[in-house]
XYZ file of C-alpha atoms in Angstrom:
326
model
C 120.879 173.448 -107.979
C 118.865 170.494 -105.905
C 119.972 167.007 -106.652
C 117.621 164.360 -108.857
C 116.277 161.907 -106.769
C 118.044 159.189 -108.473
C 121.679 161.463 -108.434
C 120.570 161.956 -104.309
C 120.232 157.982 -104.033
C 123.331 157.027 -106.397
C 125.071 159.654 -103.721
C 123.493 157.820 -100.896
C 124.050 154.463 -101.884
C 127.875 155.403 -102.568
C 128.293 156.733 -98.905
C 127.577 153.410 -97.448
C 129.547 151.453 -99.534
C 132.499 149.870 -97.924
C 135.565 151.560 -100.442
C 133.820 154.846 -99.656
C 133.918 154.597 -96.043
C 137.235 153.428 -95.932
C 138.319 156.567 -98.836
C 136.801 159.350 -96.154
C 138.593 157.596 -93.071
C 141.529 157.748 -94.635
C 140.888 160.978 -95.620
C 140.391 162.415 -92.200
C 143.424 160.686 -90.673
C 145.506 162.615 -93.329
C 143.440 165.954 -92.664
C 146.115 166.943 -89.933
C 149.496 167.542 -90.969
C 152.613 165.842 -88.703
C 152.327 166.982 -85.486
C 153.823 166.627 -81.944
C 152.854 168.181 -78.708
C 154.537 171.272 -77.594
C 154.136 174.149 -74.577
C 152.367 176.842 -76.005
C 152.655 180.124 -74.165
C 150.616 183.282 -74.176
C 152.290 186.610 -73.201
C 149.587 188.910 -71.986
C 151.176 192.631 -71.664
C 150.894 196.267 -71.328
C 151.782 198.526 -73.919
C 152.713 202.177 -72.949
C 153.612 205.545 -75.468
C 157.535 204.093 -74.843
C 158.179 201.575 -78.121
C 161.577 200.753 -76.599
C 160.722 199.645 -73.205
C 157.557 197.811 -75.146
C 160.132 196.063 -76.987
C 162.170 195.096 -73.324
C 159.731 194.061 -71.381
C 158.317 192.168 -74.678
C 161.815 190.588 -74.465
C 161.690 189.233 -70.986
C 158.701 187.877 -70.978
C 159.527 185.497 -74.111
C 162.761 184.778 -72.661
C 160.532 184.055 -69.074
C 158.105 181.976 -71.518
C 160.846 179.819 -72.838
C 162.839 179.370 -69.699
C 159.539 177.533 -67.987
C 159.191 175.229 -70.948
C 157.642 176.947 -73.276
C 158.487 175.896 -77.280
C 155.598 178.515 -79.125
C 155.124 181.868 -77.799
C 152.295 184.478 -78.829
C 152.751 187.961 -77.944
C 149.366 190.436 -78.257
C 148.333 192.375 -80.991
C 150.495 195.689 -81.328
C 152.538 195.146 -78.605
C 154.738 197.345 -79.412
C 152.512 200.531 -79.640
C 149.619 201.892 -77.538
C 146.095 200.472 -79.537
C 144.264 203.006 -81.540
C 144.456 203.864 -85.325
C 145.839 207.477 -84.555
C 148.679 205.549 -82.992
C 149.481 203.364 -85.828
C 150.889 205.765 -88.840
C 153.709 206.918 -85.623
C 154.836 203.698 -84.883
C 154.613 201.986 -88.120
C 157.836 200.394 -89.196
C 159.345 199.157 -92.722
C 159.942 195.357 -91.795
C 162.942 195.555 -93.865
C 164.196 197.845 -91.441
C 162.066 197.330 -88.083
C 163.416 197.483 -84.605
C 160.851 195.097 -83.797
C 161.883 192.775 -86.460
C 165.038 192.495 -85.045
C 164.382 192.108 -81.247
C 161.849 189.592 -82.331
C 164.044 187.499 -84.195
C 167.103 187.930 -81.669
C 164.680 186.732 -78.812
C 163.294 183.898 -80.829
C 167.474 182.633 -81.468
C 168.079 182.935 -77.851
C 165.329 180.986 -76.587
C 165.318 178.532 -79.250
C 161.318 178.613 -79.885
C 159.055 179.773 -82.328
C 157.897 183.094 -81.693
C 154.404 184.739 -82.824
C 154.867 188.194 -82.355
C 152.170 189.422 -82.159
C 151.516 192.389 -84.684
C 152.983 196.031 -85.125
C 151.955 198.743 -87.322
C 153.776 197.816 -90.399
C 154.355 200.290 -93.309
C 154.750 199.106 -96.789
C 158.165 198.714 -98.291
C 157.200 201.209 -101.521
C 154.190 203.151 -100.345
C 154.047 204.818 -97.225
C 150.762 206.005 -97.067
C 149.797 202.280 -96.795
C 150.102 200.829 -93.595
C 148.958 197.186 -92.335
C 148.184 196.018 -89.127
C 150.883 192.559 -89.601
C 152.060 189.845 -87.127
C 155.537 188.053 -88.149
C 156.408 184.485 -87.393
C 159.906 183.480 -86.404
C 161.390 179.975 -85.779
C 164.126 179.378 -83.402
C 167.105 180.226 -85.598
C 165.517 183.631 -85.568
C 164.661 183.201 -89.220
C 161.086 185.079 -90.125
C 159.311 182.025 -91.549
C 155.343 183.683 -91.902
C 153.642 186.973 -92.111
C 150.444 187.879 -91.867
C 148.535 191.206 -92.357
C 145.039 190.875 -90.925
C 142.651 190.216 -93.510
C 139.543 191.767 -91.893
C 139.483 195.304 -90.457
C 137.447 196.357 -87.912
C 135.198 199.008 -88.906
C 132.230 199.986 -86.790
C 130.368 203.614 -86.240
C 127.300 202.931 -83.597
C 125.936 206.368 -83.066
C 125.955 208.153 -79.689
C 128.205 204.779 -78.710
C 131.504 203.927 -80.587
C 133.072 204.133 -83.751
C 136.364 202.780 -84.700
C 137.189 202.727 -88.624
C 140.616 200.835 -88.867
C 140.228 201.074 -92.545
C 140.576 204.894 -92.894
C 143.958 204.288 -91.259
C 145.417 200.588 -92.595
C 145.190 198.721 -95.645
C 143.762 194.969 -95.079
C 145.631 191.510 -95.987
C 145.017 189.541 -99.291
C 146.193 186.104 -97.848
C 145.706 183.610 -95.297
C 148.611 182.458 -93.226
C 149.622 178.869 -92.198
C 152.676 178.552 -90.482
C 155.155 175.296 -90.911
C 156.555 173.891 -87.802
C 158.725 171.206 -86.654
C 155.532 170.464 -84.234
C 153.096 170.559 -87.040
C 150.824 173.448 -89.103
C 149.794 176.493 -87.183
C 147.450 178.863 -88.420
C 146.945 182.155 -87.346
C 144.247 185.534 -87.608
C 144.147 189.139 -85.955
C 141.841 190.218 -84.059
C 138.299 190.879 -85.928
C 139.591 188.120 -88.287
C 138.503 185.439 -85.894
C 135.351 186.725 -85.928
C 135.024 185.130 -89.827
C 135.013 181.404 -89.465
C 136.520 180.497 -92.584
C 140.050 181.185 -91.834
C 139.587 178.203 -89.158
C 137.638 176.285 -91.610
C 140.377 176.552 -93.912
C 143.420 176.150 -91.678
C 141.355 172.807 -90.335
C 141.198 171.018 -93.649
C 144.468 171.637 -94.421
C 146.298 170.386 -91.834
C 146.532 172.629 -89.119
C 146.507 171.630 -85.582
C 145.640 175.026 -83.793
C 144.418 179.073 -84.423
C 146.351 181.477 -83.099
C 144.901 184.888 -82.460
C 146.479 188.068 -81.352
C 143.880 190.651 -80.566
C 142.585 193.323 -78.867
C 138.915 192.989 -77.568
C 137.626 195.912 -76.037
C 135.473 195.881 -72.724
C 131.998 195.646 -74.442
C 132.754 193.144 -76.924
C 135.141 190.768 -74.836
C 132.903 190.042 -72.035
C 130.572 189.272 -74.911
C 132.276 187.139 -77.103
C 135.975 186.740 -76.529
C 135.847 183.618 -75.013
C 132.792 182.455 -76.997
C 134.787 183.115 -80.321
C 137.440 181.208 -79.389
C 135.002 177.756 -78.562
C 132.823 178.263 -81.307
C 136.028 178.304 -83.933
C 137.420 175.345 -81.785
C 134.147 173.143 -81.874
C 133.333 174.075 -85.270
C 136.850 172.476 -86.368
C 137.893 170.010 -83.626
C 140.945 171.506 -83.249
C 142.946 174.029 -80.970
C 141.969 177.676 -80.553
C 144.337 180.181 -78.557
C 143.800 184.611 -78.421
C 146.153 186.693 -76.969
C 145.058 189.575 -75.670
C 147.331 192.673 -74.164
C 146.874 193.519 -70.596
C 144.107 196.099 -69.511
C 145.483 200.043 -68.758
C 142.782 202.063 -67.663
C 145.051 205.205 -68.118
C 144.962 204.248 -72.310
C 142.560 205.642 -74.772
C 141.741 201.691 -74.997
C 140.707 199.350 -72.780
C 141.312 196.030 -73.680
C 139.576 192.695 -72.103
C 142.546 190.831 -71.332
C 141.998 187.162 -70.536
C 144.350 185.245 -72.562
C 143.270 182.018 -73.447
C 143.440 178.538 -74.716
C 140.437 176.317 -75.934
C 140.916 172.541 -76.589
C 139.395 170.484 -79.900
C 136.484 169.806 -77.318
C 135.752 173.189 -76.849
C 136.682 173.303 -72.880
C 138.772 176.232 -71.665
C 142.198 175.079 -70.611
C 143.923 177.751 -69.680
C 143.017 181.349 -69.293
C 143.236 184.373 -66.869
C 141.881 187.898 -65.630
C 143.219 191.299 -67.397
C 146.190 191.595 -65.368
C 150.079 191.392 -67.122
C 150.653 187.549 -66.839
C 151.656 184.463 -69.026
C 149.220 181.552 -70.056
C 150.572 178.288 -70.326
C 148.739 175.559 -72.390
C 149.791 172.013 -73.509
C 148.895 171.434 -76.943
C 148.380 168.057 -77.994
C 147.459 166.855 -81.632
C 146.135 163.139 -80.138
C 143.312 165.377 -78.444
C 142.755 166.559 -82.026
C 141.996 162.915 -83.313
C 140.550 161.563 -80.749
C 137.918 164.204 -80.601
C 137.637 163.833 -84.741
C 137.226 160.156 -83.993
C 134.712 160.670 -81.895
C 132.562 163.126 -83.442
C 133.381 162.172 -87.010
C 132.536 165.768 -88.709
C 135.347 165.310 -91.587
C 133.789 161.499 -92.544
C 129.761 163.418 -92.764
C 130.274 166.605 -94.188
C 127.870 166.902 -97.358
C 130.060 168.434 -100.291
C 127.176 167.406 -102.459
C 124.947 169.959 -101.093
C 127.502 173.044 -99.929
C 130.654 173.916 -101.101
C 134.093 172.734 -99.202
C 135.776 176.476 -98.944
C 138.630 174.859 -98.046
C 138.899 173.699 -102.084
C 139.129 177.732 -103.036
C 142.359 178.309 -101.687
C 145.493 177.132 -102.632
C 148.251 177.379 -100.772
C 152.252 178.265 -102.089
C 155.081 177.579 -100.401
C 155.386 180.099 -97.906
C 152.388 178.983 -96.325
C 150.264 182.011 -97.469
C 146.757 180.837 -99.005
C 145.255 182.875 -102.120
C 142.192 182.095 -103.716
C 142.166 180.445 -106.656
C 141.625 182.056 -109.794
């Protein structure tokens, strides 16, 4: 519905008044939650058929992470598994009883950090035909603080070229995820979910200093729009964007991009790399997040009068899991 003339200029008139301005700056100061800067680390690895020494060399690598400074660590999507939907119903694990659960949250105790982990093939506590695709979220008492089971799956059938149906395998998430820290709010996506720009858009407005996405870009769609992605959901929300990717195995069914990498609120790469095994190391700081929001002043301008705030249909509980309001 378009806006009267005289609703349009009361609207107006109200935007350049003096208790308005000062209402929407203080607004957008409180827009990011408490934050401090931390070492954010990005594992990049290959997977093989052997879940055990996945888990190992998953292991040494965080504890490698953490010994060169590093207080967040991301592992890659399904690190724990070779990629593919066939793959997934084998190594699919009850989290209540998950070998991966439990090096996870030993690792994350013994280097003191908070650990993404990536995401394994989880299968449902009381169904077990149902099967999600889930990263878990651990701080550094090894306590799971977050889950997430990726919201969008990837479902694609080109013919004569690819097709890749993750939904005739695994069940998709029903929440977003935004994960409590003592270094502020991190929110996080899988994969194809970064590929929607809402869950930024929501993480953004409330409070959230950075994305972080585990996935798994494959070698026609990386070189395409891995990196892109990540700057576009970075720009968009003037705040920090990092992807980890696994390492590239040309003896796998799936060949994954690689190139790990971190994007700053400006949208300039700061850290990345090629598709070798290899960790990415990235300051994050949340002063580059307001002095970029300063600068550029998208939260003060934003026209709620004429579009919808999406951020305003999800509510979030305690656990840090965002549903959409009924």
């Amino acid at each position: 519905m378009l806006f009267s003339s005289t609703l349009r200029q009361n609207f107006l008139s109200r935007c350049t008044s003096r208790p308005f301005q000062q209402q929407y700056r203080f607004m957008t100061q409180s827009i990011l939650a408490p934050a401090s800067k931390f070492k954010l680390a990005l594992i990049q690895l290959k997977g093989s058929a052997d879940k055990e020494a996945n888990l190992a060399k998953a292991r040494t690598q965080v504890l490698e992470a953490a010994k060169n400074g590093a207080n967040v660590v991301v592992l890659p999507e399904c690190f724990n598994s070779p990629y593919g939907t066939n793959f997934f119903p084998e190594y699919a694990e009850k989290l209540s009883s998950s070998p991966s659960v439990e090096m996870l949250s030993n690792v994350a105790k013994e280097a003191g950090i908070y650990l993404f982990g990536g995401s394994i093939p989880e299968r449902d506590e009381k169904d077990d035909d149902k099967l999600y695709n889930t990263l878990t979220v651990y701080d550094p008492t090894g306590k799971m603080i977050a889950t997430h089971r990726k919201v969008h799956l990837f479902d694609i059938d080109v013919p004569g070229k690819i097709r890749f149906i993750e939904s005739e395998t695994l069940s998709a998430g029903n929440s977003l995820t935004h994960v409590d820290t003592k270094y502020g709010k991190i929110g996080v996506g899988i994969c194809y979910d970064i590929r929607f720009p809402e869950l930024a858009m929501v993480a953004a407005r409330k409070g959230c200093v950075a994305m972080l996405y585990p996935g798994a870009f494959n070698m026609t769609t990386g070189p395409m729009h891995w990196e892109l992605l990540q700057r576009a959901r970075a720009v968009d929300n003037q705040m920090y964007v990092a992807a980890c990717s696994p390492a590239r195995d040309m003896t796998a069914s799936y060949h994954a991009w690689g190139h790990s990498t971190v994007v700053d609120p400006k949208g300039f790469v700061v850290a990345t790399c090629d598709e070798k095994e290899t960790i990415v190391y990235a300051d994050i700081d949340p002063e580059e997040v307001q002095t970029i929001r300063s600068s550029i002043p998208l939260y003060d301008q934003r026209r709620f009068d004429i579009y919808d705030d999406v951020a305003e249909t999800v509510v979030v509980d305690e656990n840090g899991n965002g549903i959409k309001k009924q």
